Amino acid sequence: LKGVVNFIQFHLCQLQDDDTWIYPNILLFYPEAACTILKYRIRTLEGALHNAREQGYKGAKFPWESAATGREVCPEKIYGDEEIHINGDVMLAFEQYLCITQDLKLFQQEGGWDVVQAIAQYWCSRVVWNSEEENYHIVGVMPPDEYHRTVDNSVYTNAVAQRSLKFAIDLGSQLHFVVPEEWKEIMKKLKVPLDKSRCYHPEYDGYCPGEPVKQADVVLLGFPLMDPMDPEVRRNDLEIYEPVTDPQGPAMTWSMFAIGWLELKEVKRAQQQMSKCFSNITEPFKIWVENSDGSGAVNFLTGMGGFLQAIFFGYAGFRYKLGAVKKFVTVFFLVEIM
């Protein structure tokens, strides 16, 4: 599941890249292999519980960089402290697995529910109530766009936290567990920033359109989160963030823009984004690198994973749907070759 060079580049650690970018492709065709990533998270839950306690929170905080124990081993402390959307990314991987396999045994007997419950507990302890807005905030985080640090209400972080809580509530009901009312309360009242006048999602509180961003961030609300939104909002998110995303940023970014444009049946716009992916392939062996200028990790499986997702979830239109086995909703039917 890991390219050797890519693995070494990231200090022999497992990152969010596995859960978000590589895992979904494996899950489609080899769910048994994909499950090993989830079982790794189950095995390292004790370390994640330690991480949360160390930061003063309840539940489990999965590390930004993880090794044998699940304790944070990222050499740069700020990523482990602030890039907490990793918890939601881990939870989404568990949800996607259940959609594909309907394997409740993983949750009932093999520790999956312990992970789900611990992540929900973490989010509940991480939020703060804002009496002025009358909703819950998550403050002091780094979004997927790593150019901005210590921001409040990262739209992706909050949306994936909300998604985590919803999955925990739904799964608890399916397993006939009584889930805390606190989970439901926070899920309903967690702020997910939306500028109603401009009809777009600000990346975080105080974001001004035009500010540069490193990589796919807000566009991830459309996919893989499939957060319900008006098509106008989806389009505006793409229009606003595409031109300000760093052209030298990591390879997987353009795949998510391509999926977004395909959802809106904008074939040529999608192809323009897909073509950018090829800038990260180097000669003579067609090896993917992290950044289009040749810098960063080599044999960059994250970029390859993003590219494959554009094929499977963009052009083919596959979607994970809870409550059905391999029931996909096709969003695109025609591939136009330029």
XYZ file of N, CA and C in Angstrom, residues 35-244:
630
model
N -9.182 -2.761 4.321
C -9.527 -2.947 5.733
C -8.289 -2.972 6.623
N -7.134 -3.328 6.052
C -5.920 -3.358 6.870
C -5.557 -1.962 7.374
N -5.891 -0.931 6.594
C -5.648 0.441 7.052
C -6.524 0.746 8.265
N -7.776 0.288 8.216
C -8.685 0.520 9.341
C -8.232 -0.263 10.573
N -7.785 -1.491 10.355
C -7.334 -2.296 11.495
C -6.067 -1.715 12.111
N -5.266 -1.060 11.287
C -4.111 -0.340 11.832
C -4.583 0.772 12.770
N -5.616 1.493 12.380
C -6.142 2.556 13.243
C -6.703 1.970 14.539
N -7.344 0.815 14.432
C -7.875 0.163 15.632
C -6.732 -0.234 16.565
N -5.682 -0.811 15.994
C -4.542 -1.252 16.808
C -3.840 -0.088 17.494
N -3.866 1.083 16.876
C -3.138 2.227 17.438
C -4.058 3.203 18.173
N -5.249 2.748 18.515
C -6.200 3.623 19.203
C -5.653 4.116 20.534
N -4.943 3.269 21.258
C -4.424 3.677 22.562
C -3.504 4.889 22.430
N -2.692 4.890 21.378
C -1.832 6.049 21.142
C -2.637 7.296 20.836
N -3.719 7.134 20.076
C -4.580 8.276 19.748
C -5.281 8.811 20.993
N -5.669 7.931 21.895
C -6.256 8.362 23.169
C -5.246 9.173 23.973
N -4.003 8.722 23.942
C -2.927 9.449 24.626
C -2.748 10.844 24.030
N -2.783 10.929 22.696
C -2.609 12.231 22.043
C -3.666 13.230 22.500
N -4.912 12.766 22.582
C -5.999 13.652 23.008
C -5.796 14.104 24.451
N -5.458 13.160 25.321
C -5.234 13.510 26.733
C -4.104 14.531 26.860
N -3.060 14.331 26.078
C -1.899 15.222 26.144
C -2.266 16.649 25.752
N -3.241 16.786 24.855
C -3.692 18.111 24.427
C -4.831 18.657 25.292
N -5.279 17.851 26.256
C -6.323 18.309 27.160
C -7.736 18.033 26.688
N -7.890 17.048 25.790
C -9.214 16.734 25.251
C -9.589 15.290 25.552
N -10.859 14.992 25.370
C -11.369 13.637 25.555
C -11.284 12.863 24.239
N -11.537 11.565 24.336
C -11.582 10.750 23.131
C -10.217 10.506 22.533
N -10.181 10.375 21.205
C -8.951 10.015 20.496
C -8.594 11.082 19.478
N -7.319 11.428 19.435
C -6.784 12.347 18.423
C -5.740 11.566 17.619
N -6.127 11.143 16.425
C -5.184 10.392 15.606
C -4.077 11.321 15.119
N -2.850 10.803 15.038
C -1.699 11.663 14.748
C -1.621 12.069 13.283
N -1.002 13.207 13.056
C -0.758 13.633 11.675
C 0.243 12.694 11.008
N 1.269 12.300 11.755
C 2.181 11.264 11.287
C 2.191 10.158 12.337
N 1.930 8.951 11.877
C 1.733 7.822 12.788
C 2.726 6.716 12.469
N 3.187 6.041 13.507
C 4.114 4.923 13.324
C 3.549 3.690 14.031
N 4.327 3.067 14.893
C 3.917 1.791 15.472
C 2.862 1.930 16.559
N 2.884 3.040 17.295
C 2.050 3.130 18.493
C 0.797 3.981 18.329
N 0.760 4.843 17.326
C -0.356 5.767 17.186
C -0.141 7.088 17.894
N 0.977 7.232 18.582
C 1.305 8.527 19.167
C 1.861 9.445 18.073
N 1.717 10.736 18.296
C 2.163 11.706 17.299
C 3.678 11.666 17.146
N 4.148 11.500 15.916
C 5.585 11.488 15.652
C 5.967 12.509 14.585
N 5.060 13.408 14.239
C 5.384 14.438 13.255
C 6.492 15.327 13.815
N 7.590 15.520 13.071
C 8.704 16.319 13.605
C 8.369 17.799 13.772
N 7.347 18.299 13.065
C 6.936 19.694 13.214
C 5.642 19.724 14.020
N 5.742 20.221 15.234
C 4.675 20.102 16.218
C 3.348 20.697 15.757
N 3.391 21.778 14.997
C 2.161 22.484 14.649
C 1.196 21.615 13.852
N 1.725 20.707 13.029
C 0.838 19.855 12.238
C 0.068 18.890 13.138
N 0.759 18.299 14.087
C 0.088 17.401 15.012
C -0.905 18.111 15.904
N -0.588 19.350 16.263
C -1.470 20.110 17.144
C -2.699 20.648 16.421
N -2.517 21.106 15.175
C -3.580 21.879 14.532
C -4.281 21.184 13.376
N -3.626 20.255 12.701
C -4.269 19.676 11.516
C -5.166 18.506 11.946
N -6.156 18.866 12.744
C -6.988 17.863 13.400
C -8.048 17.275 12.480
N -8.158 17.777 11.264
C -9.112 17.160 10.331
C -8.750 15.712 10.044
N -7.525 15.302 10.414
C -7.131 13.897 10.273
C -8.149 12.983 10.949
N -8.710 13.406 12.090
C -9.699 12.580 12.778
C -10.916 12.322 11.900
N -11.395 13.361 11.246
C -12.529 13.198 10.348
C -12.185 12.363 9.135
N -10.947 12.479 8.662
C -10.519 11.690 7.511
C -10.492 10.201 7.856
N -10.023 9.894 9.061
C -10.029 8.500 9.519
C -11.464 7.987 9.621
N -12.338 8.789 10.197
C -13.737 8.373 10.355
C -14.400 8.167 8.999
N -14.106 9.023 8.030
C -14.692 8.878 6.703
C -14.260 7.571 6.062
N -13.025 7.159 6.306
C -12.556 5.884 5.767
C -13.367 4.719 6.338
N -13.670 4.769 7.628
C -14.507 3.727 8.233
C -15.912 3.748 7.630
N -16.459 4.924 7.424
C -17.795 5.030 6.848
C -17.830 4.475 5.423
N -16.830 4.813 4.626
C -16.779 4.321 3.250
C -16.685 2.797 3.221
N -15.918 2.244 4.149
C -15.788 0.784 4.216
C -17.136 0.132 4.500
N -17.886 0.698 5.434
C -19.192 0.129 5.752
C -20.136 0.231 4.558
N -20.065 1.328 3.829
C -20.911 1.482 2.637
C -20.653 0.369 1.630
N -19.397 0.060 1.412
C -19.033 -0.926 0.394
C -19.286 -2.352 0.859
N -18.966 -2.657 2.111
C -18.957 -4.054 2.559
C -20.139 -4.452 3.432
N -20.776 -3.484 4.089
C -21.812 -3.783 5.087
C -21.277 -4.707 6.188
N -19.978 -4.607 6.448
C -19.313 -5.465 7.420
C -19.454 -4.876 8.822
N -20.526 -5.227 9.502
C -20.737 -4.725 10.861
C -19.839 -5.421 11.879
N -19.305 -6.577 11.499
C -18.437 -7.312 12.422
C -17.226 -6.469 12.820
N -16.697 -5.703 11.875
C -15.545 -4.856 12.175
C -15.864 -3.898 13.316
N -17.089 -3.444 13.389
C -17.492 -2.471 14.400
C -17.994 -3.142 15.674
N -18.660 -4.280 15.531
C -19.241 -4.950 16.693
C -18.224 -5.760 17.475
N -17.301 -6.413 16.769
C -16.419 -7.385 17.412
C -14.933 -7.070 17.303
N -14.552 -6.205 16.376
C -13.126 -6.036 16.088
C -12.597 -4.644 16.420
N -13.347 -3.875 17.185
C -12.836 -2.602 17.688
C -13.188 -1.371 16.886
N -13.905 -1.536 15.784
C -14.252 -0.379 14.967
C -15.105 0.640 15.699
N -16.071 0.144 16.485
C -16.931 1.070 17.224
C -16.138 1.870 18.249
N -15.120 1.270 18.830
C -14.291 1.992 19.795
C -13.637 3.209 19.144
N -13.179 3.041 17.899
C -12.583 4.162 17.169
C -13.635 5.226 16.884
N -14.783 4.797 16.372
C -15.860 5.733 16.030
C -16.285 6.532 17.260
N -16.488 5.846 18.356
C -16.931 6.492 19.590
C -15.891 7.482 20.099
N -14.618 7.083 20.029
C -13.547 7.934 20.548
C -13.375 9.198 19.712
N -13.545 9.083 18.398
C -13.446 10.267 17.542
C -14.604 11.217 17.819
N -15.805 10.675 17.987
C -16.961 11.517 18.312
C -16.737 12.247 19.636
N -16.188 11.545 20.615
C -15.910 12.168 21.907
C -14.895 13.300 21.765
N -13.904 13.081 20.913
C -12.894 14.125 20.701
C -13.525 15.391 20.132
N -14.328 15.225 19.083
C -14.944 16.415 18.483
C -15.804 17.166 19.501
N -16.508 16.427 20.329
C -17.373 17.084 21.318
C -16.566 17.858 22.357
N -15.375 17.372 22.671
C -14.548 18.084 23.643
C -13.748 19.208 22.992
N -13.639 19.163 21.667
C -12.813 20.150 20.945
C -13.587 21.416 20.587
N -14.917 21.339 20.543
C -15.712 22.509 20.158
C -15.867 23.473 21.332
N -16.171 24.727 20.992
C -16.505 25.735 22.006
C -17.803 26.408 21.574
N -18.626 26.744 22.544
C -19.906 27.388 22.250
C -19.703 28.888 22.060
N -20.261 29.424 20.972
C -20.211 30.859 20.719
C -21.597 31.435 20.984
N -21.720 32.162 22.074
C -23.042 32.655 22.476
C -23.566 33.726 21.529
N -22.672 34.463 20.877
C -23.110 35.515 19.956
C -23.755 34.912 18.710
N -23.126 33.890 18.140
C -23.661 33.253 16.935
C -24.607 32.101 17.264
N -24.593 31.677 18.520
C -25.421 30.564 18.981
C -25.136 29.286 18.185
N -23.860 28.982 18.080
C -23.448 27.723 17.469
C -22.085 27.331 18.027
N -21.645 26.139 17.655
C -20.361 25.634 18.127
C -19.266 25.973 17.127
N -18.094 26.337 17.657
C -16.933 26.658 16.833
C -15.806 25.664 17.119
N -14.933 25.495 16.146
C -13.668 24.785 16.350
C -12.571 25.790 16.024
N -11.763 26.118 17.011
C -10.816 27.228 16.858
C -9.375 26.726 16.894
N -8.491 27.527 16.292
C -7.064 27.256 16.363
C -6.626 26.023 15.609
N -7.001 25.944 14.334
C -6.668 24.753 13.550
C -5.932 25.140 12.273
N -5.326 24.137 11.650
C -4.758 24.274 10.319
C -5.625 23.470 9.360
N -6.145 24.098 8.319
C -6.963 23.360 7.356
C -6.091 22.545 6.412
N -6.680 21.794 5.477
C -5.861 21.118 4.466
C -4.943 22.092 3.725
N -5.407 23.317 3.519
C -4.571 24.386 2.965
C -3.570 24.812 4.028
N -2.358 24.271 3.939
C -1.372 24.477 4.993
C -0.683 25.841 4.924
N -1.096 26.701 4.008
C -0.572 28.067 3.995
C -1.190 28.916 5.104
N -2.289 28.446 5.675
C -2.971 29.213 6.719
C -3.005 28.388 8.004
N -2.540 28.983 9.070
C -2.408 28.269 10.337
C -3.166 28.999 11.451
N -3.540 28.222 12.454
C -4.200 28.760 13.647
C -5.405 29.619 13.267
N -6.260 29.053 12.419
C -7.477 29.755 12.010
C -8.667 29.177 12.773
N -9.761 29.894 12.740
C -10.988 29.442 13.396
C -11.996 28.990 12.342
N -12.663 27.904 12.648
C -13.750 27.389 11.807
C -13.319 27.140 10.364
N -12.254 26.365 10.217
C -11.910 25.837 8.893
C -13.129 25.102 8.368
N -13.595 25.490 7.190
C -14.848 24.912 6.697
C -14.713 23.410 6.474
N -13.549 22.960 5.996
C -13.377 21.518 5.801
C -13.320 20.800 7.144
N -12.545 21.339 8.079
C -12.435 20.695 9.392
C -13.799 20.575 10.053
N -14.566 21.647 10.042
C -15.876 21.618 10.690
C -16.842 20.698 9.962
N -16.796 20.704 8.628
C -17.704 19.845 7.864
C -17.385 18.374 8.071
N -16.103 18.035 8.125
C -15.754 16.628 8.314
C -16.017 16.207 9.757
N -15.915 17.144 10.705
C -16.285 16.842 12.092
C -17.779 16.571 12.188
N -18.564 17.390 11.520
C -20.014 17.191 11.493
C -20.365 15.847 10.862
N -19.673 15.520 9.795
C -19.896 14.234 9.124
C -19.534 13.081 10.059
N -18.448 13.240 10.808
C -18.037 12.213 11.769
C -19.126 11.954 12.799
N -19.674 13.020 13.335
C -20.709 12.878 14.354
C -21.964 12.231 13.785
N -22.313 12.597 12.579
C -23.492 11.993 11.951
C -23.295 10.494 11.757
N -22.107 10.112 11.290
C -21.842 8.685 11.100
C -21.878 7.953 12.432
N -21.294 8.541 13.468
C -21.299 7.903 14.784
C -22.724 7.711 15.290
N -23.570 8.713 15.089
C -24.974 8.623 15.520
C -25.709 7.546 14.732
N -25.544 7.553 13.418
C -26.237 6.581 12.565
C -25.767 5.158 12.844
N -24.453 4.989 13.004
C -23.923 3.652 13.272
C -24.365 3.172 14.646
N -24.329 4.058 15.635
C -24.790 3.676 16.963
C -26.222 3.190 16.942
N -27.065 3.867 16.187
C -28.460 3.445 16.049
C -28.554 2.081 15.381
N -27.729 1.870 14.349
C -27.748 0.593 13.642
C -27.298 -0.553 14.542
N -26.375 -0.252 15.451
C -25.863 -1.274 16.370
C -26.683 -1.348 17.660
N -27.747 -0.551 17.737
C -28.648 -0.528 18.891
C -27.954 -0.036 20.159
N -27.045 0.940 19.980
C -26.419 1.599 21.115
C -27.140 2.918 21.384
N -27.168 3.315 22.632
C -27.703 4.629 22.986
C -26.556 5.634 22.892
N -26.673 6.565 21.963
C -25.594 7.544 21.789
C -25.922 8.804 22.583
N -24.906 9.498 23.061
C -25.146 10.700 23.872
C -25.900 11.777 23.097
N -26.801 12.451 23.768
C -27.526 13.560 23.147
C -26.572 14.678 22.737
N -25.448 14.760 23.431
C -24.446 15.778 23.114
C -23.970 15.646 21.666
N -23.807 14.414 21.185
C -23.372 14.221 19.801
C -24.366 14.860 18.839
N -25.645 14.624 19.097
C -26.685 15.150 18.208
C -26.747 16.672 18.277
N -26.626 17.201 19.478
C -26.692 18.645 19.668
C -25.558 19.352 18.920
N -24.349 18.835 19.077
C -23.195 19.475 18.441
C -23.237 19.291 16.931
N -23.650 18.129 16.477
C -23.751 17.911 15.037
C -24.679 18.943 14.398
N -25.801 19.199 15.037
C -26.793 20.123 14.475
C -26.347 21.579 14.546
N -25.561 21.922 15.560
C -25.246 23.331 15.796
C -23.785 23.685 15.543
N -23.047 22.803 14.884
C -21.656 23.097 14.561
C -21.598 24.032 13.353
N -20.871 25.082 13.471
C -20.775 26.069 12.389
C -20.014 25.505 11.198
N -20.605 25.608 10.019
C -19.923 25.319 8.758
C -20.020 26.603 7.943
N -18.945 27.388 7.870
C -19.021 28.723 7.272
C -19.608 28.733 5.863
N -20.558 29.625 5.641
C -21.170 29.825 4.329
C -21.498 31.306 4.185
N -20.953 31.923 3.155
C -21.268 33.318 2.849
C -22.517 33.327 1.976
N -23.655 33.633 2.578
C -24.923 33.558 1.853
C -25.068 34.666 0.816
N -24.411 35.784 1.032
C -24.520 36.877 0.059
C -23.730 36.574 -1.209
N -22.577 35.933 -1.054
C -21.746 35.596 -2.214
C -21.952 34.157 -2.680
N -22.703 33.406 -1.915
C -23.008 32.009 -2.266
C -21.739 31.183 -2.458
N -20.887 31.187 -1.440
C -19.697 30.335 -1.469
C -19.275 30.042 -0.036
N -18.382 29.054 0.107
C -17.860 28.696 1.427
C -16.520 29.391 1.663
N -16.432 30.312 2.611
C -15.115 30.823 2.998
C -14.286 29.681 3.587
N -13.016 29.674 3.292
C -12.175 28.575 3.771
C -12.124 28.525 5.294
N -12.240 29.674 5.931
C -12.236 29.770 7.394
C -12.765 31.149 7.748
N -13.008 31.400 9.009
C -13.478 32.717 9.438
C -12.443 33.776 9.066
N -12.880 34.786 8.324
C -11.977 35.866 7.959
C -11.287 35.690 6.627
N -11.535 34.579 5.940
C -10.907 34.394 4.625
C -11.462 35.417 3.644
N -10.567 36.024 2.861
C -10.969 36.983 1.829
C -10.722 36.368 0.458
N -11.718 36.334 -0.413
C -11.514 35.785 -1.755
C -10.311 36.432 -2.433
N -9.490 35.594 -3.039
C -8.268 36.070 -3.678
C -7.019 35.685 -2.923
N -7.158 35.332 -1.634
C -5.988 34.889 -0.882
C -5.503 33.555 -1.430
N -4.187 33.403 -1.651
C -3.669 32.151 -2.201
C -3.866 30.984 -1.239
N -4.092 29.802 -1.791
C -4.207 28.577 -0.999
C -3.251 27.540 -1.571
N -2.863 26.604 -0.749
C -1.853 25.626 -1.154
C -2.418 24.525 -2.028
N -3.610 24.017 -1.670
C -4.095 22.792 -2.299
C -5.607 22.688 -2.139
N -6.162 21.591 -2.656
C -7.602 21.347 -2.535
C -8.011 21.416 -1.070
N -9.033 22.192 -0.795
C -9.510 22.375 0.568
C -11.030 22.493 0.549
N -11.542 23.680 0.260
C -12.989 23.888 0.247
C -13.671 22.969 -0.761
N -13.017 22.720 -1.894
C -13.647 21.883 -2.927
C -13.875 20.457 -2.441
N -13.210 20.064 -1.357
C -13.409 18.721 -0.810
C -14.781 18.562 -0.159
N -15.472 19.666 0.093
C -16.831 19.556 0.630
C -17.752 18.879 -0.375
N -17.550 19.172 -1.660
C -18.365 18.528 -2.686
C -18.032 17.066 -2.835
N -16.750 16.766 -2.879
C -16.266 15.393 -2.886
C -14.886 15.398 -2.253
N -14.625 14.499 -1.288
C -15.390 13.290 -0.960
C -16.501 13.450 0.088
N -16.645 14.642 0.686
C -17.633 14.758 1.764
C -19.068 14.695 1.264
N -19.306 15.077 0.012
C -20.662 15.088 -0.548
C -21.610 15.873 0.355
N -21.098 17.000 0.859
C -21.890 17.862 1.726
C -23.020 18.484 0.905
N -24.265 18.384 1.355
C -25.369 18.939 0.562
C -25.199 20.439 0.343
N -25.294 20.858 -0.903
C -25.181 22.287 -1.208
C -25.869 22.583 -2.529
N -26.253 23.813 -2.689
C -26.846 24.265 -3.940
C -25.790 24.215 -5.048
N -26.165 23.818 -6.269
C -25.195 23.791 -7.375
C -24.485 25.126 -7.585
N -25.170 26.230 -7.282
C -24.531 27.544 -7.428
C -23.367 27.693 -6.460
N -23.536 27.172 -5.251
C -22.462 27.236 -4.262
C -21.301 26.356 -4.700
N -21.614 25.173 -5.191
C -20.565 24.263 -5.675
C -19.767 24.936 -6.794
N -20.463 25.544 -7.716
C -19.797 26.225 -8.829
C -18.946 27.396 -8.330
N -19.499 28.182 -7.436
C -18.756 29.341 -6.941
C -17.508 28.928 -6.176
N -17.604 27.846 -5.411
C -16.412 27.347 -4.716
C -15.310 27.010 -5.718
N -15.678 26.347 -6.801
C -14.698 25.994 -7.827
C -14.140 27.244 -8.499
N -15.010 28.171 -8.836
C -14.590 29.387 -9.535
C -13.675 30.251 -8.666
N -13.974 30.316 -7.379
C -13.209 31.186 -6.484
C -11.851 30.597 -6.136
N -11.803 29.279 -5.885
C -10.558 28.696 -5.381
C -9.633 28.170 -6.473
N -10.158 27.853 -7.639
C -9.290 27.340 -8.702
C -8.178 28.325 -9.067
N -8.477 29.609 -9.332
C -7.405 30.516 -9.753
C -6.422 30.912 -8.658
N -6.777 30.717 -7.395
C -5.868 31.128 -6.315
C -5.117 29.943 -5.716
